[in-house]
Amino acid sequence: METCNWYADGKWLEPAGGEYFDSDNPYTGKAWARIARCDEKDANIAVQAAYRAFHEGPWGRMTPAERGLMLRRSGDAVARHADRLAEVETRDNGKRRVDIRPGLTSWLIDSFYYYAGMADKFEGAVIPTGRDNILNFTRPEPFGVVAAITAWNSPLLIAIWKLAPALAAGNTVVLKPSEFASASTLELMRALEDADLPSGVVNVLTGFGTEVGAPLVEHPLVRKVSFTGSVAGGTRVAALAAAGVKSVTMELGGKSPQLVFDDARLDDTVHGVCGGIFPPAGQSCIAGSRLLLQAGIHDAFVARLVEVASRARLGDPNADDTDIGPIANRAHFDRVLGFIERARADGATLACGGNAVDPDDSGGWFIEPTIFTDVDPESELARAEVFGPVLAVMRFDDEADAVRLANATDYGLAAGIWTEDHRRALELANRIEAGTVYLNNYFDACTQSPVGGYKQSGYGRELGWEGLRAYLQTKSVWLSTARRIDAPF
Ligand code: NAD
């Protein structure tokens, strides 16, 4: 079993309390690593290190172009360590290897390169005040110490979406990965040691939300909090940050609808809908977990969908031919099964799946791709984020009905619209309350395009220019060129 310490001020450290917790491999259900269980004392060490690095170290004196070079070197370091990063992410949270290598690791590298290019391109402005003898200009400035708290479903990607823009803007960062999947973030830190960032610029604090996440958010020297996780976790973190009047970005959950009209291309749409939820076993924030079908195509569509979903191969996330990997942790596996049991009790019709399985007898946590039809729009399955391979199917009659159902949710992360009528697609895209809308596709994203939520799916944006601005605050500077200042009275 590997022992993983935590990282601050350029050093690997044992936790102050001397305790470790197990990290499990979801394919075997067995512990494979011990992770440092940090507490408030460790949080203070990490934040102090980040604060010193911001105010006293070479980081704050670097030119923007030099910072950009550091980010480029970080991207190069990730490229050199890509195989190991992929191996650890798959072992620790069960993400399929085919999704990580080369796809996800290339994305990580690109994100560093993209924000490396931005480090010396954000500019202030000269403001047309209309006053004589006054020069008023703005300076975009970093916040200082950023607390970046991440979820377990895609630890590396979520970490880099925060880390790269925060560093490009000139901040220093304390990363706090989920207690359910910390190992790949620690591996990322090992990779970044190769980039020779000054000590304290990036720190990784491991442990539980209440034990170390909360003291991190509350620490008075932290000025910006970027959080990815559940609505429950996010509201607690936002409340803690509000008490210290800290800037916050919130990337929370979703219950994203896929609207399918009767003119949609059947097979493409079935593949798009399946691909929008099942490959990561539904463990994606933008999973299209509500399928809204126009009444006329409902039965034929469900029949084809069940056929395609039922032939998915569950198994080893390292194998090239695995379609769906395991559920990332035991607690979540039980939680997803609970949703399935309650959906049955609520009267939804099980069209396929619904069972826990162990396809390779490996001891892993697998759940079949599960489709429920006749789901009551008021039921738990229609409203709550399951975050598992469970699709809730409902039917609608016309556009107005479809929009009403699509927006009947507290969430607003993403939506898909499938129709050959492009006028309708664009019109409905405007009426759907979601941060991302896909028309005749689903699940795409890239570093250049902002992502984020409407309603309870969060606020603020990651990626693109907006992702950088989230880590900057604006200072307005007034210079008087007057020869004398008039007496006020
Ligand atoms: P979670 O809220 O349980 O935990 C997220 C992180 O917050 C963890 O690191 C946890 O330790 C920490 N945390 C929890 N309580 C805390 C507290 N009181 N103070 C400080 N830190 C605390 O979420 P999760 O189960 O890890 O992640 C799954 C959720 O994340 C899903 O809802 C999913 O949709 C969402 N998610 C959103 C996005 C997005 O970009 N919108 C991306 C991925 C995942």
Coordinates of C-alpha atoms and ligand atoms in Angstrom, one line a residue:
M1 CA 0.0 0.0 0.0
E2 CA 1.4 3.4 -0.9
T3 CA 1.6 6.2 1.6
C4 CA 0.8 9.7 0.3
N5 CA 1.9 12.8 2.3
W6 CA 0.6 16.2 1.6
Y7 CA 2.5 19.2 0.1
A8 CA 3.3 22.7 1.2
D9 CA 6.1 25.2 0.7
G10 CA 7.9 22.9 -1.7
K11 CA 8.0 20.0 0.7
W12 CA 6.1 16.7 1.3
L13 CA 4.9 16.7 4.9
E14 CA 3.3 14.3 7.3
P15 CA -0.1 15.4 8.7
A16 CA 0.1 17.3 12.0
G17 CA -2.3 14.8 13.6
G18 CA -0.2 11.8 12.3
E19 CA -3.3 10.2 10.8
Y20 CA -4.0 8.7 7.3
F21 CA -7.1 7.5 5.6
D22 CA -7.5 4.8 3.0
S23 CA -8.1 5.4 -0.7
D24 CA -9.9 2.6 -2.5
N25 CA -9.6 1.2 -6.0
P26 CA -13.2 1.0 -7.3
Y27 CA -12.4 -1.8 -9.7
T28 CA -11.3 -4.1 -6.8
G29 CA -13.1 -2.5 -3.9
K30 CA -9.8 -2.6 -2.0
A31 CA -7.7 0.1 -0.4
W32 CA -4.5 0.8 -2.4
A33 CA -3.1 4.0 -0.8
R34 CA -3.0 5.8 2.6
I35 CA -3.6 9.5 2.3
A36 CA -2.6 12.2 4.8
R37 CA -5.6 13.2 7.0
C38 CA -4.8 16.9 7.3
D39 CA -6.5 19.2 9.8
E40 CA -6.7 22.9 10.7
K41 CA -3.0 23.1 11.7
D42 CA -2.0 21.8 8.3
A43 CA -4.4 24.2 6.6
N44 CA -2.7 27.1 8.3
I45 CA 0.8 25.8 7.2
A46 CA -0.4 25.6 3.6
V47 CA -2.1 29.0 3.6
Q48 CA 0.9 30.7 5.3
A49 CA 3.2 29.2 2.7
A50 CA 1.0 30.4 -0.2
Y51 CA 0.7 33.8 1.4
R52 CA 4.5 34.1 1.8
A53 CA 5.0 32.9 -1.8
F54 CA 2.6 35.6 -3.0
H55 CA 4.0 38.5 -1.0
E56 CA 7.6 37.7 -0.4
G57 CA 8.8 35.1 -2.9
P58 CA 10.0 35.4 -6.5
W59 CA 6.5 34.7 -7.8
G60 CA 5.2 38.2 -7.1
R61 CA 8.3 39.8 -8.7
M62 CA 8.1 37.8 -11.9
T63 CA 7.0 39.6 -15.1
P64 CA 3.7 38.3 -16.6
A65 CA 5.7 36.7 -19.4
E66 CA 7.9 34.9 -16.9
R67 CA 4.8 33.6 -15.2
G68 CA 3.5 32.4 -18.6
L69 CA 6.8 30.5 -19.1
M70 CA 6.2 28.8 -15.7
L71 CA 2.8 27.7 -16.9
R72 CA 4.3 26.4 -20.1
R73 CA 6.8 24.4 -18.1
S74 CA 3.9 23.1 -16.0
G75 CA 2.2 21.9 -19.2
D76 CA 5.4 20.2 -20.3
A77 CA 5.8 18.5 -16.9
V78 CA 2.2 17.2 -17.2
A79 CA 3.1 15.8 -20.6
R80 CA 6.2 14.0 -19.3
H81 CA 4.1 12.5 -16.4
A82 CA 1.0 11.8 -18.5
D83 CA 1.2 8.0 -18.3
R84 CA 1.6 7.9 -14.6
L85 CA -1.1 10.5 -14.0
A86 CA -3.5 8.4 -16.1
E87 CA -2.6 5.3 -14.2
V88 CA -3.2 6.8 -10.8
E89 CA -6.5 8.5 -11.9
T90 CA -7.8 5.2 -13.2
R91 CA -6.8 3.3 -10.1
D92 CA -8.1 5.9 -7.7
N93 CA -11.5 6.8 -9.2
G94 CA -12.1 4.2 -11.9
K95 CA -12.2 6.7 -14.8
R96 CA -11.7 4.7 -18.0
R97 CA -8.2 4.8 -19.3
V98 CA -9.4 5.4 -22.9
D99 CA -11.0 8.7 -21.7
I100 CA -7.8 9.9 -20.0
R101 CA -5.1 8.9 -22.4
P102 CA -4.6 10.7 -24.6
G103 CA -7.8 12.7 -24.5
L104 CA -7.9 14.1 -20.9
T105 CA -4.2 14.4 -20.4
S106 CA -3.9 16.4 -23.7
W107 CA -6.6 18.6 -22.3
L108 CA -4.7 19.2 -19.1
I109 CA -1.6 20.1 -21.0
D110 CA -3.5 22.4 -23.4
S111 CA -5.1 24.2 -20.4
F112 CA -1.7 25.1 -19.0
Y113 CA -0.5 26.2 -22.5
Y114 CA -3.7 28.2 -23.1
Y115 CA -3.4 30.1 -19.8
A116 CA 0.3 30.4 -20.2
G117 CA -0.5 32.5 -23.3
M118 CA -2.9 34.7 -21.3
A119 CA -0.5 35.5 -18.5
D120 CA 0.8 38.6 -20.3
K121 CA -2.3 39.6 -22.2
F122 CA -4.8 40.9 -19.8
E123 CA -4.8 44.6 -19.7
G124 CA -6.3 47.5 -17.7
A125 CA -8.0 50.4 -19.4
V126 CA -7.7 54.2 -19.4
I127 CA -11.2 55.5 -18.3
P128 CA -12.8 58.4 -20.1
T129 CA -13.8 60.3 -17.0
G130 CA -14.4 63.6 -18.8
R131 CA -12.3 65.4 -16.1
D132 CA -9.4 67.6 -16.9
N133 CA -6.1 67.0 -15.1
I134 CA -7.0 63.5 -14.1
L135 CA -5.7 60.2 -15.4
N136 CA -7.9 57.3 -14.2
F137 CA -6.8 53.8 -15.2
T138 CA -7.6 50.3 -14.1
R139 CA -5.2 47.4 -13.1
P140 CA -6.4 43.8 -13.1
E141 CA -4.7 42.3 -10.0
P142 CA -4.6 38.8 -8.4
F143 CA -6.4 38.1 -5.1
G144 CA -3.5 36.5 -3.4
V145 CA -4.1 33.1 -1.9
V146 CA -6.8 31.0 -3.7
A147 CA -8.4 28.0 -2.0
A148 CA -9.3 25.5 -4.8
I149 CA -11.6 22.7 -3.6
T150 CA -12.4 19.9 -6.0
A151 CA -14.8 16.9 -6.4
W152 CA -13.9 13.2 -6.9
N153 CA -15.4 12.5 -10.3
S154 CA -12.6 14.1 -12.4
P155 CA -10.0 15.3 -10.0
L156 CA -7.2 16.2 -12.5
L157 CA -9.3 18.1 -14.9
I158 CA -11.2 20.1 -12.2
A159 CA -7.9 20.9 -10.5
I160 CA -6.2 22.3 -13.6
W161 CA -9.3 24.3 -14.6
K162 CA -8.7 26.2 -11.4
L163 CA -4.9 26.0 -11.1
A164 CA -3.9 27.2 -14.6
P165 CA -6.0 30.5 -14.7
A166 CA -5.3 31.2 -11.0
L167 CA -1.6 31.0 -11.6
A168 CA -1.8 32.9 -14.9
A169 CA -3.5 35.8 -13.0
G170 CA -0.6 35.8 -10.5
N171 CA -2.2 34.1 -7.5
T172 CA -0.9 31.3 -5.3
V173 CA -3.0 28.3 -4.7
V174 CA -3.9 25.7 -2.0
L175 CA -5.6 22.8 -3.7
K176 CA -7.9 20.6 -1.6
P177 CA -8.9 17.4 -3.5
S178 CA -11.9 15.2 -2.5
E179 CA -11.2 12.7 0.3
F180 CA -12.6 10.1 -2.2
A181 CA -10.0 10.7 -4.9
S182 CA -6.9 12.6 -3.7
A183 CA -4.1 10.5 -5.2
S184 CA -4.0 11.9 -8.7
T185 CA -3.9 15.5 -7.5
L186 CA -0.9 14.5 -5.4
E187 CA 0.6 12.9 -8.5
L188 CA 0.0 16.1 -10.3
M189 CA 1.9 17.9 -7.6
R190 CA 4.8 15.5 -8.2
A191 CA 4.7 16.3 -11.9
L192 CA 4.6 20.1 -11.1
E193 CA 7.8 19.8 -9.0
D194 CA 9.5 19.3 -12.4
A195 CA 8.3 22.7 -13.5
D196 CA 10.3 24.4 -10.8
L197 CA 7.6 26.7 -9.6
P198 CA 8.8 28.7 -6.6
S199 CA 8.0 27.1 -3.2
G200 CA 4.5 27.8 -1.9
V201 CA 3.0 28.8 -5.2
V202 CA 1.1 25.5 -5.4
N203 CA 0.2 23.4 -2.3
V204 CA -2.0 20.3 -1.9
L205 CA -3.8 19.8 1.3
T206 CA -5.6 16.4 1.6
G207 CA -8.3 15.3 4.0
F208 CA -12.0 15.7 4.7
G209 CA -14.3 18.6 4.0
T210 CA -15.2 19.5 7.5
E211 CA -11.8 18.7 9.0
V212 CA -9.6 20.6 6.6
G213 CA -11.7 22.1 3.8
A214 CA -13.7 24.3 6.2
P215 CA -10.6 25.8 8.0
L216 CA -9.0 26.4 4.6
V217 CA -12.1 28.4 3.4
E218 CA -12.3 30.3 6.7
H219 CA -8.6 31.1 6.9
P220 CA -8.4 35.0 6.9
L221 CA -5.5 35.0 4.5
V222 CA -7.5 33.2 1.8
R223 CA -9.1 35.8 -0.5
K224 CA -10.7 33.7 -3.2
V225 CA -12.5 30.4 -3.1
S226 CA -13.2 28.2 -6.1
F227 CA -15.3 25.2 -5.4
T228 CA -16.5 22.3 -7.4
G229 CA -18.8 19.8 -5.8
S230 CA -22.4 19.2 -4.7
V231 CA -25.0 21.8 -3.9
A232 CA -24.9 20.7 -0.2
G233 CA -21.1 21.1 0.0
G234 CA -21.2 24.3 -2.0
T235 CA -23.8 26.1 0.1
R236 CA -21.8 25.3 3.3
V237 CA -18.6 26.6 1.6
A238 CA -20.3 29.7 0.3
A239 CA -21.6 30.5 3.8
L240 CA -18.1 30.1 5.3
A241 CA -16.7 32.3 2.5
A242 CA -19.4 34.9 3.0
A243 CA -18.5 35.3 6.7
G244 CA -15.1 36.4 5.5
V245 CA -16.5 38.4 2.5
K246 CA -14.4 36.3 0.0
S247 CA -14.8 36.1 -3.7
V248 CA -16.4 32.8 -4.7
T249 CA -16.8 30.7 -7.8
M250 CA -19.3 27.8 -7.5
E251 CA -19.4 24.8 -9.9
L252 CA -22.1 22.6 -8.6
G253 CA -24.3 19.7 -9.7
G254 CA -26.9 19.2 -12.5
K255 CA -29.9 17.3 -13.6
S256 CA -29.5 18.2 -17.3
P257 CA -32.3 17.5 -19.8
Q258 CA -32.0 16.1 -23.3
L259 CA -35.0 17.2 -25.4
V260 CA -35.7 14.9 -28.4
F261 CA -38.2 16.0 -31.0
D262 CA -39.9 13.7 -33.5
D263 CA -37.8 15.0 -36.4
A264 CA -34.5 14.1 -34.8
R265 CA -32.3 11.5 -36.5
L266 CA -33.1 8.4 -34.5
D267 CA -29.7 6.5 -34.3
D268 CA -27.5 9.6 -34.0
T269 CA -29.7 10.8 -31.2
V270 CA -29.8 7.5 -29.4
H271 CA -26.0 7.4 -29.5
G272 CA -25.8 11.0 -28.3
V273 CA -28.1 10.4 -25.4
C274 CA -26.3 7.2 -24.3
G275 CA -22.9 8.9 -24.7
G276 CA -24.2 11.8 -22.7
I277 CA -24.6 9.8 -19.5
F278 CA -23.4 6.2 -19.5
P279 CA -19.6 6.0 -20.3
P280 CA -18.5 7.7 -17.0
A281 CA -21.3 5.7 -15.3
G282 CA -23.3 8.9 -15.0
Q283 CA -20.6 10.5 -12.8
S284 CA -20.3 13.7 -14.7
C285 CA -21.7 17.0 -13.6
I286 CA -23.2 17.6 -17.1
A287 CA -24.6 14.1 -17.5
G288 CA -27.8 14.3 -19.5
S289 CA -29.8 12.4 -16.9
R290 CA -33.4 13.5 -17.9
L291 CA -34.6 12.4 -21.3
L292 CA -37.6 14.3 -22.6
L293 CA -39.1 12.6 -25.6
Q294 CA -41.8 13.9 -27.9
A295 CA -44.8 11.6 -27.5
G296 CA -45.0 10.4 -31.1
I297 CA -41.5 8.9 -31.0
H298 CA -41.4 7.8 -27.3
D299 CA -41.9 4.1 -27.7
A300 CA -39.6 3.6 -30.7
F301 CA -36.9 5.7 -29.2
V302 CA -37.0 3.9 -25.9
A303 CA -36.8 0.5 -27.6
R304 CA -33.7 1.5 -29.6
L305 CA -32.1 3.2 -26.5
V306 CA -32.6 0.1 -24.4
E307 CA -31.1 -2.1 -27.2
V308 CA -28.0 0.2 -27.3
A309 CA -27.6 0.7 -23.6
S310 CA -28.0 -3.0 -22.8
R311 CA -25.0 -4.0 -25.0
A312 CA -22.6 -1.8 -23.2
R313 CA -19.6 -3.7 -21.7
L314 CA -18.9 -3.0 -18.0
G315 CA -15.5 -3.9 -16.7
D316 CA -11.9 -3.0 -16.1
P317 CA -11.4 0.8 -16.6
N318 CA -7.9 0.0 -17.9
A319 CA -9.2 -2.2 -20.7
D320 CA -9.6 -0.6 -24.2
D321 CA -12.9 -2.3 -24.8
T322 CA -14.6 -1.3 -21.6
D323 CA -17.7 0.9 -22.3
I324 CA -18.6 1.7 -18.7
G325 CA -16.3 1.7 -15.7
P326 CA -17.1 1.3 -12.0
I327 CA -18.8 3.7 -9.6
A328 CA -15.9 5.7 -7.9
N329 CA -16.5 4.9 -4.3
R330 CA -18.5 2.5 -2.0
A331 CA -20.6 5.3 -0.4
H332 CA -21.7 6.6 -3.7
F333 CA -22.4 3.1 -5.1
D334 CA -24.9 2.6 -2.2
R335 CA -26.4 6.0 -2.8
V336 CA -27.1 5.3 -6.5
L337 CA -28.6 1.9 -5.6
G338 CA -30.9 3.8 -3.1
F339 CA -32.1 6.1 -5.9
I340 CA -32.9 3.1 -8.1
E341 CA -34.8 1.3 -5.3
R342 CA -36.9 4.5 -4.5
A343 CA -37.6 5.1 -8.2
R344 CA -39.1 1.6 -8.4
A345 CA -41.2 2.3 -5.3
D346 CA -42.3 5.6 -6.8
G347 CA -43.9 3.7 -9.7
A348 CA -41.4 4.5 -12.5
T349 CA -41.1 1.7 -15.1
L350 CA -37.7 0.0 -15.3
A351 CA -36.9 -0.4 -19.0
C352 CA -33.4 -1.8 -18.5
G353 CA -30.7 -2.3 -15.9
G354 CA -31.2 -1.5 -12.3
N355 CA -28.8 -4.0 -10.8
A356 CA -25.4 -3.9 -9.1
V357 CA -23.1 -6.3 -11.0
D358 CA -19.5 -7.5 -10.8
P359 CA -18.7 -8.4 -14.4
D360 CA -15.0 -9.5 -13.9
D361 CA -15.6 -10.9 -10.3
S362 CA -13.0 -8.3 -9.3
G363 CA -14.9 -7.0 -6.3
G364 CA -15.6 -3.7 -8.0
W365 CA -18.6 -1.4 -7.7
F366 CA -20.6 -1.6 -10.9
I367 CA -24.1 -0.6 -11.7
E368 CA -25.8 -1.5 -15.0
P369 CA -26.9 1.3 -17.3
T370 CA -30.4 1.9 -16.0
I371 CA -33.4 3.5 -17.8
F372 CA -36.7 4.4 -16.2
T373 CA -39.7 5.4 -18.2
D374 CA -43.0 6.9 -17.0
V375 CA -41.1 9.0 -14.5
D376 CA -43.3 11.4 -12.6
P377 CA -41.9 14.9 -13.1
E378 CA -42.5 15.6 -9.4
S379 CA -40.7 12.4 -8.2
E380 CA -37.2 12.3 -6.7
L381 CA -35.8 10.7 -9.8
A382 CA -36.9 13.5 -12.0
R383 CA -35.5 16.2 -9.6
A384 CA -32.5 15.0 -7.7
E385 CA -29.0 14.5 -9.1
V386 CA -28.3 10.8 -9.0
F387 CA -24.7 11.2 -10.4
G388 CA -24.9 7.5 -11.6
P389 CA -25.9 5.6 -14.7
V390 CA -29.6 6.2 -14.3
L391 CA -31.7 7.9 -17.0
A392 CA -35.1 9.3 -16.2
V393 CA -37.4 9.3 -19.3
M394 CA -40.5 11.6 -19.5
R395 CA -42.7 12.6 -22.5
F396 CA -43.8 16.0 -23.9
D397 CA -46.3 17.1 -26.5
D398 CA -45.0 20.3 -28.0
E399 CA -42.2 22.9 -27.7
A400 CA -43.9 24.8 -24.9
D401 CA -44.3 21.6 -22.9
A402 CA -40.7 20.6 -23.6
V403 CA -39.3 23.9 -22.3
R404 CA -41.6 23.8 -19.2
L405 CA -40.3 20.3 -18.3
A406 CA -36.7 21.1 -19.2
N407 CA -36.7 24.1 -16.9
A408 CA -38.7 22.4 -14.1
T409 CA -35.5 21.8 -12.0
D410 CA -33.5 23.6 -9.4
Y411 CA -30.4 23.0 -11.5
G412 CA -29.2 24.7 -14.7
L413 CA -25.9 23.2 -15.8
A414 CA -26.4 21.9 -19.3
A415 CA -29.1 20.8 -21.8
G416 CA -29.2 19.0 -25.2
I417 CA -31.7 19.6 -27.9
W418 CA -32.1 17.1 -30.8
T419 CA -34.1 18.3 -33.8
E420 CA -33.5 18.8 -37.5
D421 CA -35.3 22.1 -37.4
H422 CA -32.5 24.6 -36.7
R423 CA -34.9 27.5 -36.2
R424 CA -36.4 25.6 -33.3
A425 CA -33.1 24.5 -31.9
L426 CA -31.8 28.1 -31.7
E427 CA -35.0 29.5 -30.3
L428 CA -35.2 26.8 -27.6
A429 CA -31.5 27.3 -26.8
N430 CA -32.4 30.8 -25.7
R431 CA -35.3 29.6 -23.6
I432 CA -33.5 26.8 -21.7
E433 CA -32.1 27.9 -18.3
A434 CA -28.7 26.3 -18.5
G435 CA -25.0 27.4 -18.7
T436 CA -24.3 25.2 -21.7
V437 CA -26.7 24.1 -24.4
Y438 CA -25.9 21.5 -27.0
L439 CA -27.8 21.3 -30.3
N440 CA -27.6 17.9 -32.0
N441 CA -24.6 16.9 -29.9
Y442 CA -23.8 16.5 -26.2
F443 CA -20.8 16.4 -23.8
D444 CA -18.3 18.5 -25.7
A445 CA -16.1 21.1 -24.0
C446 CA -12.8 22.8 -24.6
T447 CA -10.4 25.1 -22.8
Q448 CA -11.4 28.1 -24.8
S449 CA -15.1 27.9 -24.0
P450 CA -16.6 29.0 -20.6
V451 CA -18.5 26.5 -18.5
G452 CA -20.7 27.1 -15.5
G453 CA -24.2 26.9 -14.1
Y454 CA -27.5 28.7 -13.9
K455 CA -29.7 28.5 -10.8
Q456 CA -28.4 26.0 -8.2
S457 CA -25.7 24.7 -10.6
G458 CA -23.5 27.5 -9.4
Y459 CA -22.2 30.9 -10.3
G460 CA -19.1 32.2 -12.0
R461 CA -17.4 30.5 -15.0
E462 CA -14.4 28.3 -15.6
L463 CA -12.3 28.1 -18.8
G464 CA -11.9 30.7 -21.5
W465 CA -11.3 34.4 -20.7
E466 CA -14.0 34.3 -18.0
G467 CA -12.1 31.5 -16.3
L468 CA -9.1 33.9 -16.0
R469 CA -11.2 36.9 -14.9
A470 CA -12.5 34.9 -12.0
Y471 CA -9.0 35.1 -10.4
L472 CA -8.6 38.9 -10.9
Q473 CA -9.9 41.9 -9.1
T474 CA -9.9 45.4 -10.6
K475 CA -8.1 48.4 -9.0
S476 CA -9.0 51.9 -10.2
V477 CA -6.1 54.4 -10.0
W478 CA -6.6 58.2 -10.0
L479 CA -3.7 60.4 -10.8
S480 CA -4.0 64.1 -10.6
T481 CA -2.0 66.2 -12.9
A482 CA -3.5 69.5 -11.6
R483 CA -1.0 72.2 -10.5
R484 CA -3.0 72.8 -7.3
I485 CA -5.8 71.2 -5.3
D486 CA -8.6 73.6 -4.5
A487 CA -9.4 74.1 -0.8
P488 CA -12.5 72.1 0.2
F489 CA -13.9 75.0 2.3
Ligands
NAD1 P1 -19.0 17.4 -2.2 O1 -19.7 18.7 -2.2 O2 -19.3 16.3 -1.3 O3 -17.4 17.6 -2.0 C1 -16.7 18.5 -2.9 C2 -15.4 19.0 -2.2 O4 -15.8 19.8 -1.1 C3 -14.6 17.9 -1.5 O5 -13.2 18.2 -1.7 C4 -15.0 17.9 -0.1 O6 -14.0 17.5 0.8 C5 -15.2 19.4 0.1 N1 -16.1 19.8 1.2 C6 -17.3 19.2 1.5 N2 -17.8 19.9 2.6 C7 -17.0 20.9 2.9 C8 -17.0 22.0 3.8 N3 -18.0 22.1 4.7 N4 -16.0 22.9 3.8 C9 -15.1 22.8 2.9 N5 -15.0 21.8 2.0 C10 -15.9 20.9 2.0 O7 -19.1 16.9 -3.8 P2 -18.6 15.5 -4.4 O8 -19.5 14.4 -4.0 O9 -17.1 15.4 -4.2 O10 -18.7 15.8 -6.0 C11 -19.9 15.5 -6.7 C12 -20.6 16.7 -7.1 O11 -19.8 17.6 -7.8 C13 -21.8 16.5 -8.0 O12 -22.9 17.2 -7.5 C14 -21.3 17.0 -9.3 O13 -22.3 17.4 -10.2 C15 -20.5 18.1 -8.9 N6 -19.5 18.5 -10.0 C16 -19.7 19.7 -10.6 C17 -18.9 20.1 -11.7 C18 -19.1 21.4 -12.4 O14 -18.2 21.9 -13.1 N7 -20.2 22.1 -12.2 C19 -17.8 19.3 -12.0 C20 -17.7 18.1 -11.4 C21 -18.5 17.7 -10.3

